CSV table of C-alpha atoms in Angstrom, one decimal:
chain,number,residue,atom,x,y,z
A,1,MET,CA,-4.3,-10.8,9.5
A,2,GLY,CA,-1.4,-10.1,11.3
A,3,GLU,CA,2.3,-9.3,10.2
A,4,VAL,CA,4.0,-13.1,9.1
A,5,LYS,CA,8.0,-13.3,8.7
A,6,LEU,CA,9.3,-16.3,7.5
A,7,PHE,CA,13.2,-17.1,8.8
A,8,ARG,CA,14.6,-19.9,6.0
A,9,THR,CA,17.8,-20.7,4.8
A,10,TRP,CA,17.7,-20.6,0.9
A,11,SER,CA,17.7,-24.0,-0.2
A,12,SER,CA,15.9,-26.3,3.1
A,13,PRO,CA,13.0,-28.6,1.5
A,14,PHE,CA,11.7,-28.2,5.3
A,15,ALA,CA,11.2,-24.0,5.3
A,16,LEU,CA,10.0,-24.6,1.1
A,17,ARG,CA,6.8,-26.8,2.4
A,18,VAL,CA,5.8,-23.8,4.2
A,19,VAL,CA,6.7,-21.6,1.7
A,20,TRP,CA,4.5,-22.9,-0.2
A,21,ALA,CA,1.5,-23.3,2.6
A,22,LEU,CA,2.0,-19.4,2.5
A,23,LYS,CA,1.7,-18.6,-0.8
A,24,LEU,CA,-1.6,-20.9,-1.0
A,25,LYS,CA,-2.6,-19.5,1.5
A,26,GLY,CA,-2.3,-16.7,0.0
A,27,VAL,CA,-0.9,-15.3,2.4
A,28,GLU,CA,1.5,-12.6,3.0
A,29,TYR,CA,4.9,-12.9,4.3
A,30,GLU,CA,8.6,-11.2,4.9
A,31,THR,CA,11.1,-13.8,4.0
A,32,ILE,CA,14.9,-13.8,6.2
A,33,TYR,CA,17.5,-16.2,5.1
A,34,GLU,CA,19.4,-17.5,7.2
A,35,ASP,CA,23.3,-19.1,7.2
A,36,LEU,CA,23.0,-21.5,10.0
A,37,ALA,CA,27.2,-21.3,10.4
A,38,ASN,CA,26.4,-18.1,11.5
A,39,LYS,CA,22.5,-18.4,13.0
A,40,SER,CA,21.2,-14.5,13.7
A,41,SER,CA,20.5,-13.4,17.4
A,42,SER,CA,16.4,-13.7,15.8
A,43,LEU,CA,16.6,-16.4,15.3
A,44,LEU,CA,18.1,-18.2,18.7
A,45,GLU,CA,15.6,-15.6,20.4
A,46,TYR,CA,12.8,-17.6,18.6
A,47,ASN,CA,13.7,-20.2,18.0
A,48,PRO,CA,16.2,-21.7,21.4
A,49,VAL,CA,15.0,-25.1,22.2
A,50,HIS,CA,16.2,-26.5,18.0
A,51,LYS,CA,18.7,-23.1,17.3
A,52,LYS,CA,16.7,-24.5,13.8
A,53,VAL,CA,14.4,-23.4,10.5
A,54,PRO,CA,11.9,-22.3,9.3
A,55,VAL,CA,10.6,-20.3,12.5
A,56,LEU,CA,7.4,-18.6,11.2
A,57,LEU,CA,6.8,-15.6,13.3
A,58,HIS,CA,3.0,-14.3,13.6
A,59,ASN,CA,2.7,-10.9,15.2
A,60,GLY,CA,5.7,-11.5,16.6
A,61,ILE,CA,5.0,-14.6,18.7
A,62,PRO,CA,6.8,-17.8,17.3
A,63,ILE,CA,6.1,-20.5,15.7
A,64,CYS,CA,9.0,-23.9,15.6
A,65,GLU,CA,8.8,-27.3,13.7
A,66,SER,CA,7.3,-27.1,10.7
A,67,LEU,CA,4.7,-29.5,10.5
A,68,VAL,CA,3.8,-27.4,13.7
A,69,ILE,CA,3.6,-25.2,11.3
A,70,LEU,CA,2.1,-26.5,9.1
A,71,GLU,CA,-0.6,-27.2,10.8
A,72,TYR,CA,-0.7,-23.6,12.4
A,73,ILE,CA,-1.4,-21.8,9.0
A,74,ASP,CA,-4.2,-24.2,8.7
A,75,GLU,CA,-5.7,-23.8,11.6
A,76,THR,CA,-5.2,-19.8,11.5
A,77,TRP,CA,-6.1,-18.6,7.7
A,78,ASN,CA,-9.3,-21.1,7.6
A,79,GLU,CA,-11.2,-19.9,4.9
A,80,GLY,CA,-11.2,-20.5,1.1
A,81,VAL,CA,-8.3,-23.4,0.6
A,82,ARG,CA,-7.5,-26.6,3.7
A,83,PHE,CA,-4.3,-28.5,3.5
A,84,LEU,CA,-5.7,-31.0,5.8
A,85,PRO,CA,-9.0,-33.4,5.1
A,86,LYS,CA,-12.2,-33.1,7.6
A,87,ASP,CA,-12.8,-36.6,8.3
A,88,PRO,CA,-10.4,-37.5,11.5
A,89,LEU,CA,-10.0,-40.4,10.6
A,90,ALA,CA,-8.1,-39.0,6.9
A,91,ARG,CA,-6.6,-36.6,9.4
A,92,ALA,CA,-5.0,-39.1,11.4
A,93,THR,CA,-3.5,-40.9,8.1
A,94,ALA,CA,-2.2,-38.2,6.5
A,95,ARG,CA,-0.4,-37.1,10.4
A,96,PHE,CA,1.6,-40.6,10.3
A,97,TRP,CA,2.4,-40.3,6.9
A,98,ALA,CA,3.9,-37.3,7.6
A,99,LYS,CA,6.4,-38.3,11.2
A,100,PHE,CA,6.9,-41.5,8.7
A,101,ASN,CA,8.6,-39.3,6.2
A,102,ASP,CA,10.2,-36.5,8.5
A,103,GLU,CA,10.9,-40.0,10.4
A,104,GLN,CA,12.4,-42.8,8.2
A,105,VAL,CA,12.0,-40.7,4.6
A,106,PHE,CA,13.5,-38.5,4.5
A,107,PRO,CA,16.8,-39.2,7.2
A,108,SER,CA,17.6,-42.8,5.1
A,109,PHE,CA,17.2,-40.5,1.8
A,110,PHE,CA,19.7,-38.1,3.1
A,111,ARG,CA,22.1,-41.0,4.7
A,112,TYR,CA,22.4,-42.7,1.9
A,113,PHE,CA,23.1,-39.7,0.3
A,114,MET,CA,26.4,-38.8,2.6
A,115,ARG,CA,27.7,-42.2,2.5
A,116,GLN,CA,29.8,-44.0,0.4
A,117,GLY,CA,30.9,-47.8,-1.0
A,118,GLU,CA,29.6,-50.3,1.5
A,119,ASP,CA,27.4,-48.4,3.3
A,120,GLN,CA,25.8,-45.9,0.8
A,121,GLU,CA,24.0,-49.5,-0.8
A,122,LYS,CA,22.9,-50.7,2.8
A,123,ALA,CA,22.1,-46.9,3.0
A,124,LYS,CA,20.0,-47.5,0.1
A,125,GLU,CA,17.9,-50.8,0.9
A,126,LYS,CA,16.7,-48.4,3.7
A,127,VAL,CA,16.0,-45.2,1.4
A,128,LEU,CA,14.3,-48.1,-1.3
A,129,GLU,CA,12.1,-49.7,1.5
A,130,ASN,CA,9.8,-47.3,3.0
A,131,LEU,CA,10.0,-45.9,0.0
A,132,LYS,CA,8.1,-48.7,-1.5
A,133,PHE,CA,5.0,-48.5,1.6
A,134,VAL,CA,5.2,-44.9,0.9
A,135,GLU,CA,4.6,-46.4,-3.4
A,136,GLU,CA,2.2,-48.8,-1.8
A,137,HIS,CA,-0.1,-46.0,0.2
A,138,LEU,CA,-0.2,-43.4,-3.2
A,139,LYS,CA,-2.1,-46.3,-5.1
A,140,GLY,CA,-5.3,-45.3,-6.4
A,141,LYS,CA,-5.0,-42.3,-5.8
A,142,LYS,CA,-3.8,-38.5,-7.6
A,143,PHE,CA,-3.0,-37.1,-4.7
A,144,PHE,CA,-2.0,-38.1,-1.2
A,145,ASP,CA,-5.4,-36.8,-0.2
A,146,GLY,CA,-7.8,-38.2,-2.9
A,147,GLU,CA,-8.1,-36.2,-6.2
A,148,VAL,CA,-7.0,-32.4,-4.2
A,149,PHE,CA,-3.4,-32.2,-2.8
A,150,GLY,CA,-2.9,-31.7,0.2
A,151,PHE,CA,-1.5,-31.8,3.4
A,152,LEU,CA,1.3,-34.7,2.6
A,153,ASP,CA,1.7,-33.6,-0.4
A,154,LEU,CA,3.8,-30.7,1.1
A,155,VAL,CA,5.3,-32.6,3.5
A,156,PHE,CA,6.2,-35.1,0.5
A,157,GLY,CA,7.0,-32.4,-1.6
A,158,TRP,CA,10.3,-32.5,-1.5
A,159,LEU,CA,10.0,-36.1,-3.6
A,160,VAL,CA,9.8,-33.9,-6.4
A,161,CYS,CA,13.1,-31.7,-6.2
A,162,TYR,CA,15.6,-33.2,-4.2
A,163,PRO,CA,16.3,-36.5,-5.2
A,164,GLY,CA,16.2,-36.0,-9.1
A,165,VAL,CA,19.3,-33.3,-9.0
A,166,ILE,CA,20.9,-35.3,-6.3
A,167,ASN,CA,21.0,-37.5,-9.5
A,168,LYS,CA,22.6,-35.0,-11.4
A,169,ALA,CA,24.6,-33.7,-9.3
A,170,ILE,CA,26.9,-37.2,-8.1
A,171,ASN,CA,24.7,-39.7,-10.5
A,172,LEU,CA,22.9,-41.2,-8.1
A,173,LYS,CA,19.5,-42.6,-9.2
A,174,LEU,CA,16.7,-43.6,-6.7
A,175,LEU,CA,13.4,-43.1,-8.3
A,176,ASP,CA,13.0,-45.1,-11.0
A,177,GLU,CA,10.1,-45.5,-12.8
A,178,GLN,CA,9.5,-48.6,-12.6
A,179,MET,CA,9.4,-49.6,-9.0
A,180,PHE,CA,7.5,-47.0,-8.1
A,181,PRO,CA,4.8,-45.7,-11.3
A,182,ASN,CA,2.8,-44.1,-8.2
A,183,LEU,CA,5.1,-41.6,-7.3
A,184,CYS,CA,6.2,-41.1,-10.3
A,185,THR,CA,2.8,-40.1,-11.8
A,186,TRP,CA,2.2,-38.2,-8.6
A,187,MET,CA,5.4,-36.1,-8.7
A,188,GLU,CA,4.6,-34.9,-12.0
A,189,GLN,CA,1.0,-34.0,-11.5
A,190,PHE,CA,2.1,-32.6,-8.0
A,191,GLY,CA,5.1,-30.7,-9.6
A,192,ASP,CA,2.7,-28.7,-12.2
A,193,VAL,CA,1.0,-27.1,-9.0
A,194,PRO,CA,2.4,-23.8,-10.5
A,195,VAL,CA,3.0,-22.2,-6.3
A,196,ILE,CA,5.1,-25.6,-6.0
A,197,LYS,CA,6.7,-25.6,-9.9
A,198,GLU,CA,7.8,-21.6,-9.7
A,199,THR,CA,10.0,-21.8,-5.6
A,200,TRP,CA,12.2,-24.4,-6.1
A,201,PRO,CA,15.9,-23.3,-5.2
A,202,ASP,CA,18.4,-22.6,-8.0
A,203,GLU,CA,19.1,-25.8,-9.4
A,204,GLU,CA,23.0,-25.4,-10.8
A,205,ALA,CA,22.9,-23.8,-6.4
A,206,LEU,CA,21.8,-26.6,-5.0
A,207,ILE,CA,24.6,-29.0,-7.2
A,208,HIS,CA,27.0,-27.1,-6.3
A,209,LYS,CA,25.8,-26.9,-1.9
A,210,PHE,CA,25.4,-31.0,-2.7
A,211,HIS,CA,28.1,-31.5,-3.7
A,212,LYS,CA,29.6,-29.8,-1.5
A,213,MET,CA,29.0,-31.8,1.4
A,214,ARG,CA,29.8,-34.9,0.1
A,215,GLU,CA,33.1,-33.0,-0.4
A,216,GLY,CA,34.1,-33.5,3.6
A,217,LEU,CA,33.2,-37.3,3.5
A,218,GLY,CA,37.3,-38.6,3.5
A,219,ILE,CA,35.4,-39.8,7.0
A,220,TYR,CA,31.8,-41.0,8.0
A,221,ILE,CA,29.8,-38.1,8.7
A,222,TYR,CA,26.5,-39.8,10.9
A,223,THR,CA,23.7,-38.8,10.3
A,224,LYS,CA,21.8,-37.3,13.9
A,225,LEU,CA,17.7,-38.7,13.5
A,226,ARG,CA,16.5,-34.8,12.1
A,227,TYR,CA,18.4,-33.3,9.1
A,228,GLU,CA,20.4,-29.8,9.9
A,229,ALA,CA,20.2,-28.3,6.6
A,230,SER,CA,24.1,-26.6,6.1
B,1,MET,CA,-21.4,-42.5,19.6
B,2,ALA,CA,-23.6,-45.3,20.4
B,3,GLY,CA,-23.2,-48.7,17.9
B,4,ASP,CA,-19.0,-47.9,18.3
B,5,LYS,CA,-16.1,-50.7,18.4
B,6,VAL,CA,-12.8,-49.5,20.0
B,7,LYS,CA,-10.0,-51.6,20.5
B,8,LEU,CA,-7.4,-50.4,21.8
B,9,LEU,CA,-3.3,-53.0,21.2
B,10,GLY,CA,-0.9,-52.9,23.8
B,11,PHE,CA,1.1,-53.2,25.9
B,12,TRP,CA,1.2,-52.9,30.1
B,13,GLY,CA,4.8,-51.4,30.2
B,14,SER,CA,4.0,-49.0,27.4
B,15,PRO,CA,4.0,-45.4,28.7
B,16,PHE,CA,2.9,-44.8,24.8
B,17,ALA,CA,-0.8,-46.7,25.5
B,18,LEU,CA,-0.3,-45.9,28.4
B,19,ARG,CA,-0.9,-42.3,28.1
B,20,VAL,CA,-4.1,-43.5,24.7
B,21,GLU,CA,-5.3,-44.6,27.8
B,22,TRP,CA,-5.3,-41.9,29.5
B,23,ALA,CA,-7.2,-39.8,26.8
B,24,LEU,CA,-10.2,-42.4,26.2
B,25,ARG,CA,-10.6,-42.3,30.3
B,26,LEU,CA,-10.1,-38.7,30.3
B,27,LYS,CA,-13.4,-38.4,26.8
B,28,GLY,CA,-15.4,-41.5,28.3
B,29,VAL,CA,-15.0,-43.6,25.8
B,30,GLU,CA,-15.5,-47.4,26.4
B,31,TYR,CA,-12.8,-49.2,24.9
B,32,GLU,CA,-11.9,-53.9,25.2
B,33,TYR,CA,-8.0,-53.4,26.2
B,34,VAL,CA,-5.9,-56.0,24.2
B,35,GLU,CA,-2.1,-57.0,25.6
B,36,GLU,CA,-0.2,-58.2,23.4
B,37,ASP,CA,2.4,-60.1,23.6
B,38,LEU,CA,5.9,-57.7,21.6
B,39,SER,CA,7.7,-60.9,22.3
B,40,ASN,CA,4.8,-62.5,20.5
B,41,LYS,CA,3.3,-60.4,17.9
B,42,SER,CA,0.1,-61.5,16.8
B,43,PRO,CA,-1.5,-61.8,13.8
B,44,MET,CA,-4.1,-58.6,14.5
B,45,LEU,CA,-1.7,-56.2,16.1
B,46,LEU,CA,0.9,-57.2,12.1
B,47,GLN,CA,-2.3,-56.7,9.8
B,48,TYR,CA,-2.5,-53.4,11.5
B,49,ASN,CA,0.9,-52.1,11.7
B,50,PRO,CA,2.6,-53.6,9.1
B,51,LEU,CA,4.7,-50.8,8.7
B,52,TYR,CA,5.9,-50.2,12.9
B,53,LYS,CA,4.4,-53.6,13.9
B,54,LYS,CA,4.3,-51.6,17.6
B,55,VAL,CA,1.5,-50.1,19.8
B,56,PRO,CA,-0.6,-48.7,20.1
B,57,VAL,CA,-2.8,-49.5,18.0
B,58,LEU,CA,-6.6,-47.6,18.0
B,59,VAL,CA,-8.8,-50.1,16.0
B,60,HIS,CA,-12.3,-47.8,15.2
B,61,ASN,CA,-14.5,-49.9,13.6
B,62,GLY,CA,-11.9,-51.6,12.2
B,63,LYS,CA,-9.9,-49.3,11.2
B,64,PRO,CA,-5.9,-49.2,12.9
B,65,ILE,CA,-4.6,-45.3,13.5
B,66,MET,CA,-1.4,-45.5,14.9
B,67,GLU,CA,1.7,-43.4,16.8
B,68,SER,CA,0.0,-42.3,20.4
B,69,LEU,CA,0.3,-38.9,19.6
B,70,VAL,CA,-1.8,-39.2,16.2
B,71,ILE,CA,-4.0,-41.6,18.4
B,72,ILE,CA,-4.5,-39.0,20.8
B,73,GLU,CA,-5.8,-35.8,18.7
B,74,TYR,CA,-7.7,-38.4,16.9
B,75,ILE,CA,-9.3,-39.4,20.3
B,76,ASP,CA,-9.6,-35.3,20.8
B,77,GLU,CA,-11.1,-34.7,17.1
B,78,THR,CA,-13.8,-37.9,16.9
B,79,TRP,CA,-15.4,-37.8,20.3
B,80,LYS,CA,-15.3,-33.8,20.5
B,81,ASN,CA,-17.7,-34.2,24.7
B,82,ARG,CA,-14.2,-32.1,27.0
B,83,PRO,CA,-11.6,-31.1,24.5
B,84,LEU,CA,-8.0,-32.2,25.2
B,85,LEU,CA,-5.6,-30.0,23.2
B,86,PRO,CA,-6.6,-25.4,23.1
B,87,ILE,CA,-8.7,-23.9,21.0
B,88,ASP,CA,-6.3,-21.0,20.0
B,89,PRO,CA,-3.8,-22.0,17.5
B,90,PHE,CA,-1.1,-21.2,18.9
B,91,GLU,CA,-1.7,-22.5,22.1
B,92,ARG,CA,-2.4,-25.5,19.6
B,93,ALA,CA,1.3,-25.4,18.1
B,94,THR,CA,3.0,-25.0,21.4
B,95,SER,CA,0.8,-28.2,23.0
B,96,ARG,CA,1.8,-30.5,19.3
B,97,PHE,CA,6.1,-28.2,20.0
B,98,TRP,CA,6.4,-29.4,23.0
B,99,ALA,CA,4.9,-33.0,22.9
B,100,LYS,CA,6.9,-33.3,19.9
B,101,PHE,CA,9.4,-32.8,21.2
B,102,VAL,CA,9.8,-35.1,24.8
B,103,ASP,CA,9.4,-38.1,21.9
B,104,ASP,CA,12.1,-36.2,19.7
B,105,LYS,CA,14.6,-35.9,22.2
B,106,PHE,CA,14.0,-37.1,25.6
B,107,VAL,CA,13.1,-40.4,24.2
B,108,PRO,CA,15.5,-41.7,22.3
B,109,LEU,CA,18.1,-40.9,25.3
B,110,ILE,CA,16.0,-42.6,27.9
B,111,ILE,CA,16.4,-46.3,25.4
B,112,LYS,CA,19.7,-45.0,24.9
B,113,MET,CA,20.2,-45.1,28.8
B,114,SER,CA,18.9,-48.3,28.8
B,115,SER,CA,21.4,-49.9,27.3
B,116,SER,CA,24.4,-48.0,27.4
B,117,THR,CA,27.4,-49.1,29.6
B,118,ARG,CA,27.6,-47.8,33.0
B,119,GLU,CA,29.8,-45.0,31.6
B,120,GLN,CA,28.4,-44.3,28.8
B,121,LYS,CA,25.5,-43.8,31.3
B,122,ASP,CA,26.3,-40.4,33.1
B,123,LYS,CA,27.3,-38.9,29.7
B,124,VAL,CA,23.1,-40.4,28.1
B,125,ALA,CA,21.6,-38.8,31.1
B,126,GLU,CA,23.2,-35.2,31.5
B,127,GLU,CA,22.1,-35.1,27.5
B,128,ALA,CA,18.0,-36.2,29.2
B,129,ARG,CA,18.0,-33.5,32.2
B,130,GLU,CA,19.6,-31.0,29.8
B,131,VAL,CA,16.3,-31.9,27.0
B,132,LEU,CA,14.0,-31.8,31.4
B,133,LYS,CA,16.0,-28.6,32.4
B,134,THR,CA,14.4,-27.2,28.6
B,135,LEU,CA,10.3,-28.5,29.5
B,136,GLU,CA,10.6,-27.2,32.5
B,137,SER,CA,11.5,-23.6,30.4
B,138,SER,CA,8.7,-24.0,29.4
B,139,LEU,CA,6.4,-24.7,31.9
B,140,ASN,CA,4.4,-21.8,34.0
B,141,GLN,CA,4.4,-21.4,37.7
B,142,ASN,CA,1.0,-20.8,38.3
B,143,LYS,CA,-1.1,-23.2,36.7
B,144,PRO,CA,-2.1,-26.4,38.2
B,145,PHE,CA,-2.1,-28.4,34.8
B,146,TYR,CA,0.0,-27.0,31.5
B,147,GLY,CA,-3.5,-25.3,30.1
B,148,GLY,CA,-4.1,-23.7,33.9
B,149,LYS,CA,-7.0,-25.7,35.2
B,150,ILE,CA,-8.4,-28.4,33.2
B,151,LEU,CA,-6.2,-32.0,32.1
B,152,GLY,CA,-5.6,-31.5,28.7
B,153,PHE,CA,-3.3,-33.4,25.6
B,154,MET,CA,0.8,-32.0,27.3
B,155,ASP,CA,-0.4,-33.0,30.4
B,156,ILE,CA,-1.3,-36.9,28.7
B,157,ALA,CA,0.9,-36.7,26.5
B,158,VAL,CA,4.3,-35.9,28.4
B,159,ALA,CA,2.9,-36.8,32.2
B,160,TRP,CA,4.5,-40.2,32.2
B,161,ILE,CA,7.2,-38.7,32.5
B,162,GLY,CA,6.4,-38.9,35.8
B,163,ILE,CA,6.9,-42.5,36.6
B,164,TRP,CA,9.4,-43.7,34.1
B,165,ALA,CA,11.9,-41.3,35.1
B,166,PRO,CA,12.9,-42.4,39.1
B,167,MET,CA,12.4,-45.5,37.9
B,168,LEU,CA,14.9,-45.7,35.8
B,169,GLU,CA,16.9,-43.2,38.6
B,170,LYS,CA,16.4,-46.6,40.8
B,171,ILE,CA,17.1,-49.2,38.2
B,172,ILE,CA,19.7,-47.1,36.6
B,173,ASP,CA,21.8,-45.1,39.3
B,174,ILE,CA,21.5,-41.5,38.2
B,175,LYS,CA,19.8,-38.9,38.2
B,176,LEU,CA,17.0,-37.9,35.9
B,177,LEU,CA,13.5,-35.6,37.8
B,178,ASP,CA,16.1,-32.9,40.8
B,179,GLU,CA,13.6,-32.0,42.9
B,180,GLU,CA,16.5,-29.4,43.8
B,181,TYR,CA,16.0,-28.2,39.5
B,182,MET,CA,12.7,-28.9,38.3
B,183,PRO,CA,10.8,-28.0,40.6
B,184,LEU,CA,7.9,-27.1,38.4
B,185,LEU,CA,7.7,-30.3,36.7
B,186,ASN,CA,8.1,-31.9,39.7
B,187,THR,CA,5.2,-30.4,41.0
B,188,TRP,CA,2.8,-30.8,37.6
B,189,PHE,CA,3.4,-34.7,36.8
B,190,ARG,CA,2.9,-34.8,40.9
B,191,ASP,CA,-0.3,-32.7,40.1
B,192,VAL,CA,-1.2,-35.4,37.4
B,193,LEU,CA,-0.9,-38.3,38.4
B,194,GLU,CA,-2.7,-38.1,41.0
B,195,VAL,CA,-5.6,-37.1,39.4
B,196,LEU,CA,-8.4,-40.3,39.9
B,197,VAL,CA,-8.4,-40.7,35.9
B,198,ILE,CA,-5.3,-41.1,35.5
B,199,LYS,CA,-4.2,-43.1,37.7
B,200,GLU,CA,-6.1,-45.7,38.2
B,201,CYS,CA,-4.9,-47.1,35.3
B,202,ILE,CA,-1.0,-47.0,35.6
B,203,PRO,CA,0.6,-49.8,35.7
B,204,PRO,CA,1.1,-51.3,39.2
B,205,LEU,CA,4.9,-49.5,40.4
B,206,ASP,CA,6.7,-52.5,41.8
B,207,LYS,CA,5.6,-54.3,38.6
B,208,LEU,CA,7.0,-51.9,35.8
B,209,LEU,CA,10.3,-51.7,37.7
B,210,ALA,CA,10.7,-55.7,38.1
B,211,HIS,CA,10.2,-55.3,34.2
B,212,TYR,CA,12.0,-53.3,33.3
B,213,LYS,CA,15.4,-54.0,36.2
B,214,ASP,CA,14.8,-57.6,34.8
B,215,TYR,CA,15.7,-56.1,30.7
B,216,TYR,CA,18.1,-53.8,32.0
B,217,ASP,CA,20.0,-56.2,34.0
B,218,ARG,CA,19.7,-58.8,31.2
B,219,PHE,CA,21.8,-55.8,29.5
B,220,MET,CA,24.1,-55.2,31.7
B,221,ALA,CA,25.6,-59.5,31.7
B,222,THR,CA,25.6,-59.0,28.0
B,223,LYS,CA,28.5,-56.0,27.9
B,224,SER,CA,29.9,-57.5,31.0
B,225,ASN,CA,30.6,-61.1,28.8
């Protein structure tokens, strides 16, 4: 159904959810890796507003913002597997929690990762508080939408990889099995899905990257609301 | 849909509750409006929205839906008459992108501006104007409404700026929605806000001005102590 290109970085969790979406739909696409310290003129042309990845290019037309891209992919390749549920209330619930992830859970996790000392302790409280809401939402469900995985699993999927790798990198444990039994079970099950399992960025490279990100922490880095992969 | 029970928990001075009302009215949905006192939130609000404890909340047959843009899409998908979002996936993505852009970029600046000192406000206002200029650049000169001849999702998602920006200009003494630099935005907001169904639920502007001025004056008083 036309030519598809994905502008991404190798490590961005937001780009990864688009990769999963395309692969799960069986869409053939070309990957263009971006170096965000040296953005290509194409990226700046296709995403002049945010200048960020991921950007999906479909028949030469760009779509930006990963949640918008996920819905676009779901609506465009609409035969076979659908990510969002059919029922309007279930769809609204999924969109609400997706927003909660992108606006609260992920940024709070990023802040926790990038702070030190007392600030890190405070940041930890916030991310745990956010995760407890997610834990409660998962109660009695195999995946976020029920028996089959979908949109919200793609959105929260970063939890399966990044906190664990960060723990390996800097010994910062977050997802305790006792505190988050539902989340931990979900992580195992979703992490077992072949498309998910086969597409994680290289762990060693991620560990190295996380070390580098924290290297400059002589002074505080105040994160913006939106995560920018660097 | 016969037998539907629709309730909207809102605050009269909230642009987010207002845009949900616009969606309901465009669809011809009958609803009960419940005014929340945000300084004394009702047990009902806290029960329906424990995560954010905010308005608006739409309650449809006892089930709550939160976050105004999520609510508007829910309304669009539940009451299928008079579609708000376009049919084409790319046009839908475009509407969602720009609505998100405004909420993510413009709203925090408005909030920041309302609690900025005199020295900071000009800088924040400049950033807010840049956001509006970017939105201006996305507009097509030839269409009265975002999607064309009929009001849709983007119009009701964003037109609140046509009310709030002039009001903030008066209160904070800054320029936001320059007619000179943003002629398309100005025309667009004027056209949307003239539509009867939209116009008839805009709160009284003098009351809105007094409310926000009071909030701003109290903030400035704490800053000068």
